[in-house]
Amino acid sequence: FQYLKRYDQGYNLDTFCYEAHSVEGSPAECLQQFLLHCGITDPSWSELRNFTWFLNVQLRDCEASVFCNPDFVQDTLKGF
């Protein structure tokens, strides 16, 4: 949710890193972001769950990768 919210607001996501147990927004705002970005017109709860699970795994892997660390790559992969 935090990544999607910042993406919609035009923030640079290259420097953002999720902090465990941090809470932002309301449950309704979170659901609205997921519905907006999941790519399905009328998703089921299962489809929303799969979307959030996949997004979470991908973002966790991205944050853990040295190749996505802006301090390591500097400007060589800008926007990647």
mmCIF file of C-alpha atoms in Angstrom, residues 7 11-15 62 67-70 73-80:
data_model
loop_
_atom_site.group_PDB
_atom_site.id
_atom_site.type_symbol
_atom_site.label_atom_id
_atom_site.label_comp_id
_atom_site.label_asym_id
_atom_site.label_seq_id
_atom_site.Cartn_x
_atom_site.Cartn_y
_atom_site.Cartn_z
ATOM 1 C CA TYR A 7 3.634 5.981 -6.754
ATOM 2 C CA TYR A 11 7.364 10.186 -5.287
ATOM 3 C CA ASN A 12 10.734 8.696 -6.229
ATOM 4 C CA LEU A 13 10.351 5.061 -5.179
ATOM 5 C CA ASP A 14 14.056 4.335 -5.682
ATOM 6 C CA THR A 15 14.825 5.828 -2.278
ATOM 7 C CA CYS A 62 13.727 -5.579 -4.678
ATOM 8 C CA PHE A 67 21.349 -4.078 -7.485
ATOM 9 C CA CYS A 68 18.273 -2.040 -6.493
ATOM 10 C CA ASN A 69 20.113 -0.164 -3.746
ATOM 11 C CA PRO A 70 20.547 3.468 -4.924
ATOM 12 C CA VAL A 73 24.189 1.499 -8.238
ATOM 13 C CA GLN A 74 24.162 5.301 -7.922
ATOM 14 C CA ASP A 75 22.686 6.657 -11.177
ATOM 15 C CA THR A 76 23.547 3.757 -13.494
ATOM 16 C CA LEU A 77 20.030 2.235 -13.363
ATOM 17 C CA LYS A 78 17.940 5.377 -12.844
ATOM 18 C CA GLY A 79 14.236 4.583 -13.044
ATOM 19 C CA PHE A 80 14.799 0.844 -13.226
#
